[in-house]
Short mmCIF file of C-alpha atoms (C1' of nucleotides) in Angstrom, two decimals:
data_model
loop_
_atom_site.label_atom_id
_atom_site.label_comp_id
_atom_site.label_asym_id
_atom_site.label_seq_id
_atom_site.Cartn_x
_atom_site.Cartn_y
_atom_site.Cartn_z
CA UNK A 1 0.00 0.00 0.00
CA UNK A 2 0.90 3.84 -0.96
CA UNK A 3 1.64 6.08 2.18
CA UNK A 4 3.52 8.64 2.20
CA UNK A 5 2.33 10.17 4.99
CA UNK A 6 5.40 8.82 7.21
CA UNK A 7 7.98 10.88 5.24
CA UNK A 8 6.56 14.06 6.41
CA UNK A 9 7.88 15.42 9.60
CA UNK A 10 5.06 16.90 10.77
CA UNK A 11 3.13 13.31 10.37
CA UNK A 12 6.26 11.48 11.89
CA UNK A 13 5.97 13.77 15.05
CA UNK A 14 2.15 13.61 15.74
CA UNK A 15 2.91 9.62 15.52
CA UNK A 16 5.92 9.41 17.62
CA UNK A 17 4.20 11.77 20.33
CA UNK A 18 1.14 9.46 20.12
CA UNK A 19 2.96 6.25 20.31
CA UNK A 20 5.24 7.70 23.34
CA UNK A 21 2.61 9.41 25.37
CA UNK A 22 0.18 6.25 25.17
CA UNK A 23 2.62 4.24 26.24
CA UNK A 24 4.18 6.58 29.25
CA UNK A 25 0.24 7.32 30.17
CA UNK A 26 -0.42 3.34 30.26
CA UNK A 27 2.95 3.20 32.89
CA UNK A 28 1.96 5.99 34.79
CA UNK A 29 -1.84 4.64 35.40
CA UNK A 30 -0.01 1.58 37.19
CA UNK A 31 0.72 3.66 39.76
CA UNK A 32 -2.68 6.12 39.99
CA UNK A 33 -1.09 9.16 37.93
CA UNK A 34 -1.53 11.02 34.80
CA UNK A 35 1.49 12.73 32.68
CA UNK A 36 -0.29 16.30 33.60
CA UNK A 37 -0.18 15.04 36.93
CA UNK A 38 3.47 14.49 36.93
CA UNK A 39 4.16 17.64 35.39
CA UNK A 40 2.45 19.30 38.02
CA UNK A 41 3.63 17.60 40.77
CA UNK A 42 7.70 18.42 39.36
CA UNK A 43 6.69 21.98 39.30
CA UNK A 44 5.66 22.39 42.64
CA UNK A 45 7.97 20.00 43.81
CA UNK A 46 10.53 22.35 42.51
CA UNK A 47 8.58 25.81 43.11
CA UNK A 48 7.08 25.38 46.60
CA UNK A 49 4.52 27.70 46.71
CA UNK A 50 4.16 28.59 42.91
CA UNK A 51 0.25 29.45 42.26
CA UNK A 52 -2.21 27.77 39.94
CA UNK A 53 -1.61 29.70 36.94
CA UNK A 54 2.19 30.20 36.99
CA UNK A 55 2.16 26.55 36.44
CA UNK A 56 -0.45 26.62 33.78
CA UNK A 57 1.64 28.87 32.12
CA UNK A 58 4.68 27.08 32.20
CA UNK A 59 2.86 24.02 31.40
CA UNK A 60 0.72 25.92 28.48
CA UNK A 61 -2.51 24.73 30.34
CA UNK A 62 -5.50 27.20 30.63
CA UNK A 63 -6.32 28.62 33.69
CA UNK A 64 -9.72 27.03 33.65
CA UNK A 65 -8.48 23.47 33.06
CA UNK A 66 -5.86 23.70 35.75
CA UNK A 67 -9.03 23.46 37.61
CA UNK A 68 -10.24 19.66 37.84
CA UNK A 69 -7.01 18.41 37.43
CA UNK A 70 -6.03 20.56 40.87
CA UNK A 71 -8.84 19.23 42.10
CA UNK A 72 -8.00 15.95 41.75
CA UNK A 73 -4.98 16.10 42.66
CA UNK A 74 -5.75 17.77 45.38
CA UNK A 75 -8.72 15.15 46.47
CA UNK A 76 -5.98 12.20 46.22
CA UNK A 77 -4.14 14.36 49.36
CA UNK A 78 -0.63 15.13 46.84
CA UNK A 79 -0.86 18.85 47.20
CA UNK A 80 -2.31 21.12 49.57
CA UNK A 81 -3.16 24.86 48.78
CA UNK A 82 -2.73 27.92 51.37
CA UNK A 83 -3.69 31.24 50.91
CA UNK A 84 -1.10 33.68 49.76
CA UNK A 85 -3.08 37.09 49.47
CA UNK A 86 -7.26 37.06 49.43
CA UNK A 87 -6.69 35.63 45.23
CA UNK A 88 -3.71 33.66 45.05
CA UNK A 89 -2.98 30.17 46.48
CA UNK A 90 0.42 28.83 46.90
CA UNK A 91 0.58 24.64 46.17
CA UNK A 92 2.90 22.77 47.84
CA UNK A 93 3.20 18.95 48.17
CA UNK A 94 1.98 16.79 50.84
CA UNK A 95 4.02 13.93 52.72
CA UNK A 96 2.13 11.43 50.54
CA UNK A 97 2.29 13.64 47.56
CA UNK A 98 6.42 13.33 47.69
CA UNK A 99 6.08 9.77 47.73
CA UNK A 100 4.23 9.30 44.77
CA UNK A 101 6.06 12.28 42.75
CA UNK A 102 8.98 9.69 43.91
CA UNK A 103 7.00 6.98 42.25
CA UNK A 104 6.13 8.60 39.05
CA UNK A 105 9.74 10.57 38.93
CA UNK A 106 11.24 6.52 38.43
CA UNK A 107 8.24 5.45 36.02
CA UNK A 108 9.35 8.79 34.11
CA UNK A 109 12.86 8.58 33.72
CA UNK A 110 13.02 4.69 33.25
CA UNK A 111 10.70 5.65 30.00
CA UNK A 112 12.88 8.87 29.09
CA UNK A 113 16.09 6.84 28.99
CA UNK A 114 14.22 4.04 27.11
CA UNK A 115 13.44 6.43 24.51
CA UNK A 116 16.81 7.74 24.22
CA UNK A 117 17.77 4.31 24.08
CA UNK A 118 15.37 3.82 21.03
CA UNK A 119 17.21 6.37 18.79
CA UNK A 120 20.06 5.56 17.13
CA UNK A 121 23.44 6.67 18.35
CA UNK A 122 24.09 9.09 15.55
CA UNK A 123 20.79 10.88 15.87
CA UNK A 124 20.17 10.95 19.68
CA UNK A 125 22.42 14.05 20.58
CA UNK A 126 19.99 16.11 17.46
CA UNK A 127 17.00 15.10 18.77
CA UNK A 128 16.20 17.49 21.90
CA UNK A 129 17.78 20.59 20.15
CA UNK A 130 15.23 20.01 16.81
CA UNK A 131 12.43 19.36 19.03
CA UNK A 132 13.20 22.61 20.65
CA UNK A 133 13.61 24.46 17.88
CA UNK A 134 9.97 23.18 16.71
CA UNK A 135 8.47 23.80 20.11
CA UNK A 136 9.69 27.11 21.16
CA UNK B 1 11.19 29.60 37.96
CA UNK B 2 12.90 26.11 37.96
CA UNK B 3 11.55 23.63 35.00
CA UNK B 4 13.54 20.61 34.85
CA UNK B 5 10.21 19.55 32.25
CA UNK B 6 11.64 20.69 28.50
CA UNK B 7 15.17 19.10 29.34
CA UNK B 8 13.02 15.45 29.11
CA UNK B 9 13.13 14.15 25.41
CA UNK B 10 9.64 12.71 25.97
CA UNK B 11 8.55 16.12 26.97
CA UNK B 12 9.99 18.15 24.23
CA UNK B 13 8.23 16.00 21.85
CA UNK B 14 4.81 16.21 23.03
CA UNK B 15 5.36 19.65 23.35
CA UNK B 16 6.11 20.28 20.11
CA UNK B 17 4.04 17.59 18.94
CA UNK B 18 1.16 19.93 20.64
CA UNK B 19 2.34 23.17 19.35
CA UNK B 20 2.79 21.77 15.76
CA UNK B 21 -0.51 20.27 15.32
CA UNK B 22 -2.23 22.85 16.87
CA UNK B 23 -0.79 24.93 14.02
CA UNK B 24 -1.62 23.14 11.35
CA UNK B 25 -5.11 22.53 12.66
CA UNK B 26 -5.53 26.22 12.22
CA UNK B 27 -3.83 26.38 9.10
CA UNK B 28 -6.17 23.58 7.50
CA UNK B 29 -8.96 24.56 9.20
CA UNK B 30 -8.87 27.83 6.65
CA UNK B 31 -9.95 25.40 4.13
CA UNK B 32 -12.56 23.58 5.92
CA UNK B 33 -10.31 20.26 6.49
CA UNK B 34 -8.87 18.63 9.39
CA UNK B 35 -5.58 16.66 9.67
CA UNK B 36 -7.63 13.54 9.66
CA UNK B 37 -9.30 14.29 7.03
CA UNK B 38 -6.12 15.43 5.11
CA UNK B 39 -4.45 11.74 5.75
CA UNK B 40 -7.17 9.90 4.71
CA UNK B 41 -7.56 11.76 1.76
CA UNK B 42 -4.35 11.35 1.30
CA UNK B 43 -4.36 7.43 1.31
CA UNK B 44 -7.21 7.23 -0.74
CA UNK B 45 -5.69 9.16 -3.59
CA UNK B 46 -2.46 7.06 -3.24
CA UNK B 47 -4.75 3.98 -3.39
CA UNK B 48 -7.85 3.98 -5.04
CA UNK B 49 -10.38 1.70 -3.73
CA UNK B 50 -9.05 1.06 -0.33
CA UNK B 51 -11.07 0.04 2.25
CA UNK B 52 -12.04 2.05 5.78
CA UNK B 53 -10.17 -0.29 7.60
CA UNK B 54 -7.12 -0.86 5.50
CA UNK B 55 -7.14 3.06 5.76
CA UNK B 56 -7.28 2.29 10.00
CA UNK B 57 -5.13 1.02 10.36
CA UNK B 58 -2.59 2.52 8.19
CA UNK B 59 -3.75 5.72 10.33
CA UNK B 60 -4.32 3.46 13.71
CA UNK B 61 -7.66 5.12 13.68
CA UNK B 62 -10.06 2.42 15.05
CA UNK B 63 -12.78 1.28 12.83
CA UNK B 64 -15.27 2.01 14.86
CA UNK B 65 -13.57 6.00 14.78
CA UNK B 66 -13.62 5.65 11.22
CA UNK B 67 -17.48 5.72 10.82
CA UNK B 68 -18.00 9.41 11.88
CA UNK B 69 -14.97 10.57 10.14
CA UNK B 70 -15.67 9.11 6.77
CA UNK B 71 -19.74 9.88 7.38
CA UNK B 72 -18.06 13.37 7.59
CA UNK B 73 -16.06 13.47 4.87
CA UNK B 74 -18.13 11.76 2.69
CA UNK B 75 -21.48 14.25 4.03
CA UNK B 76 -18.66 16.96 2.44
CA UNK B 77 -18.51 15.07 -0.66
CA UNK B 78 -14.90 14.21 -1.08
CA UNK B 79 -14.98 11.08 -0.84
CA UNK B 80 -17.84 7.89 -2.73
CA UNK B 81 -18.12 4.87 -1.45
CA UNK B 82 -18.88 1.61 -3.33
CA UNK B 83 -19.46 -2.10 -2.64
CA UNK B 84 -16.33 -4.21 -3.42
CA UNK B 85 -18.44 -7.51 -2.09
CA UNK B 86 -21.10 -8.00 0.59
CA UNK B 87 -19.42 -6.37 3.45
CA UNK B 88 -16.35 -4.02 2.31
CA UNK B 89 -16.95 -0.64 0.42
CA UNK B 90 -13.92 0.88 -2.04
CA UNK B 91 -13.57 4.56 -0.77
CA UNK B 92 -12.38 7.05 -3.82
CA UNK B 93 -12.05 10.34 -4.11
CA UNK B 94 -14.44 12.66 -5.66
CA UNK B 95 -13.78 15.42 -8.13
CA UNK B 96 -14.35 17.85 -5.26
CA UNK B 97 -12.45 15.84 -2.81
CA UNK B 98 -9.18 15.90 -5.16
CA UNK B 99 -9.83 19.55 -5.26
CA UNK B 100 -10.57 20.00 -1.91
CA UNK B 101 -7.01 17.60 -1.75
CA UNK B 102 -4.86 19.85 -3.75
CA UNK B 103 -5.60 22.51 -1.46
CA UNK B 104 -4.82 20.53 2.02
CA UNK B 105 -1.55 19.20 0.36
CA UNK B 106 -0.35 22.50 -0.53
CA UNK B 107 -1.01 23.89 3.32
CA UNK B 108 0.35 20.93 4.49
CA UNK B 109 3.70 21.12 2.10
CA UNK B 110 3.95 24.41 3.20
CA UNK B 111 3.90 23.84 6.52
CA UNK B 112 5.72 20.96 6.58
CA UNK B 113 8.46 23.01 4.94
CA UNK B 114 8.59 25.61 7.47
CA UNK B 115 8.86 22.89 10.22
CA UNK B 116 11.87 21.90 8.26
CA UNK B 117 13.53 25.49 8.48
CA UNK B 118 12.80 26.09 12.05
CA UNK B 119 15.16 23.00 12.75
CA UNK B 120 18.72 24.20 12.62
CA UNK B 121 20.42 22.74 9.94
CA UNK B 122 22.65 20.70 12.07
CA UNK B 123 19.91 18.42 13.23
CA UNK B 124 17.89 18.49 10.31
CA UNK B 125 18.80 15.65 8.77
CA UNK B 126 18.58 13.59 12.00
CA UNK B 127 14.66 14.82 12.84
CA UNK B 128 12.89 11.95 10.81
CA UNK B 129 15.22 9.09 11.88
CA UNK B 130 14.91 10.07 15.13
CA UNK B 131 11.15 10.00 15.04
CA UNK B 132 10.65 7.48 13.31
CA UNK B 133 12.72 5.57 15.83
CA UNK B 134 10.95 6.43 18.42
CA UNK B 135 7.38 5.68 16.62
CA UNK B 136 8.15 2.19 15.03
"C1'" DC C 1 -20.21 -26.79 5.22
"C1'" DA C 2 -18.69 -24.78 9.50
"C1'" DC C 3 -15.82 -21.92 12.14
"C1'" DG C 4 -12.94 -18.17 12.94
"C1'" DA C 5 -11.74 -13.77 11.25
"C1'" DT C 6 -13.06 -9.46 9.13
"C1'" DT C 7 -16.00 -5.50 8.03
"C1'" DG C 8 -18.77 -1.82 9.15
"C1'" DC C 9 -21.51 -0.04 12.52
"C1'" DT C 10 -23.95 1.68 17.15
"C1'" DA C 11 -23.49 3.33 21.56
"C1'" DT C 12 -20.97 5.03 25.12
"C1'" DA C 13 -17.35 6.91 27.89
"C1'" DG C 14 -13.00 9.43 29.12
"C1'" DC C 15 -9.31 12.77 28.47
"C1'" DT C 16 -7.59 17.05 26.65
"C1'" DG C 17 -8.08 21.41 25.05
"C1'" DA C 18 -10.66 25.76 24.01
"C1'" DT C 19 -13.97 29.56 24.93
"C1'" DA C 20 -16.85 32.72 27.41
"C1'" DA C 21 -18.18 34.76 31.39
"C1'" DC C 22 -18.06 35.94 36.41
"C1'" DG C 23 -16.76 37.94 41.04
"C1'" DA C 24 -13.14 39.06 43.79
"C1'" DA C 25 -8.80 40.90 44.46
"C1'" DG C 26 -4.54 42.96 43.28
"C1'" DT C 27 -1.80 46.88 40.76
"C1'" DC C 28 -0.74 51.16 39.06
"C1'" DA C 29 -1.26 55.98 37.18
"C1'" DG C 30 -2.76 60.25 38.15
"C1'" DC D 1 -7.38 57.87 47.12
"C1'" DT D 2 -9.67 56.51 43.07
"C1'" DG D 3 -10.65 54.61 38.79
"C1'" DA D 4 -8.99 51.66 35.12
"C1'" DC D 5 -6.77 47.65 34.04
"C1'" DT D 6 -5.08 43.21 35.07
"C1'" DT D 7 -4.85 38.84 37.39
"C1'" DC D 8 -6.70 34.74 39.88
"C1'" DG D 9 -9.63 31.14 40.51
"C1'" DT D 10 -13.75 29.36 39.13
"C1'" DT D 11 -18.18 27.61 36.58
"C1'" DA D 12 -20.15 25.96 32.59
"C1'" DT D 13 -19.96 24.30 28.15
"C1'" DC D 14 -18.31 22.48 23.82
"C1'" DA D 15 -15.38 20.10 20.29
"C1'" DG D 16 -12.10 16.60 19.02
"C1'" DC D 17 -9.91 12.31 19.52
"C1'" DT D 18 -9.51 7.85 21.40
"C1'" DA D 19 -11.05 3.60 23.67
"C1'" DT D 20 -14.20 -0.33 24.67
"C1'" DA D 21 -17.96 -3.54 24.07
"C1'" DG D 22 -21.13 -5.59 21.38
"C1'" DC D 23 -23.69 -6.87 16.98
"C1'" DA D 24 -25.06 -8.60 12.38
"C1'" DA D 25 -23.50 -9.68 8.00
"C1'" DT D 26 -20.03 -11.55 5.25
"C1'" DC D 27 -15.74 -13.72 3.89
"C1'" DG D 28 -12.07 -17.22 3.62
"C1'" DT D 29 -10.19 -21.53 4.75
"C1'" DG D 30 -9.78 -26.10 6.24
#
DNA sequence: CACGATTGCTATAGCTGATAACGAAGTCAG
DNA sequence: CTGACTTCGTTATCAGCTATAGCAATCGTG
């Protein structure tokens, strides 16, 4: 069968994003978190006190859908949010919130150094910089 | 603020997996298409005849994903759909879907161009074998 | 022929992302 | 200080994509 679509770059990165992010989401559900949850949980792991939307922005999530997945987050006992003035809220992790950042931290970079692994020696050192370029 | 995030391979490439594709969506959406649609067209120009799920799973769509999408596409009238035997139908393109084509391939060659030059040309060359690495 | 596989489909659910609007609270210029 | 503008958190809603389960009809093969 005809496809070209795989010698497009564009098409090549939707696919290996896909592939990658299924399979890190189907690792990270064994033990009860979601990538965005991760994400989160780094940021105020490593920005105690950081509000809702600075990590939104840094994250390029809206404001409004920071919202349920706080909430959830926040239900499971992982963060806890304090008043900083009568609008913002600092986040900061809970004792059972490290832990399971410590979980999902090992499920994370077992995967990242799998992919790395993946990509053949004389392409791995290109990959992060192109990315970046493409991204930013 | 500290972001150990973009310095994660599997990061970076969602991310600009994200970014990309939310480009292009806008791009193509300026001529009524979406990348779905654009693929599929795609595949059934390159191979007249072919069948929703031969189409599937080229795209890893699931079949049952494919009925809305073609309904849609077909609705649009890009794309006829014929018996081959009892239970499989031949998709083709219609005169107004290989218009509608020649205008999604030339937004899409365009843009898949400029992805191209945002990559510095040190890595360029590296980008696809790096992806697909990572995808197959 | 009979059985397992395939095709197309319905129905349903979840996750992610986007938009619009709101009240409350902060910030800053004059 | 005050008024204008911005920011924060939130509600509500919608669109798109993907996933699962199940079903009837059909096909291909032993």
């Amino acid at each position: 069968m005809r496809d070209p679509l795989p010698s497009y770059p564009g098409y090549a990165l939707r696919r290996a994003a896909n592939a990658t992010a299924a399979e890190l989401a189907s690792r990270l559900g064994q033990v009860g978190l979601r990538q965005s949850d991760v994400s989160v949980l780094i940021l105020v792991a490593e920005n105690p006190g950081i509000t809702a939307s600075a990590v939104g922005r840094a994250l390029d999530i809206q404001r409004a859908n920071m919202v349920p997945l706080l909430k959830r987050i926040e239900d499971a006992g992982l963060i806890a949010r304090e008043p900083i003035d009568g609008k913002s809220r600092g986040l900061d992790l809970t004792e059972t919130g490290r832990e399971r950042l410590a979980q999902g931290r090992r499920v994370v970079e077992a995967f990242e150094a799998e992919l790395i692994e993946r990509v053949p020696v004389e392409h791995r050192a290109h990959l992060l910089p192109a990315l970046e370029a493409l991204w930013r």
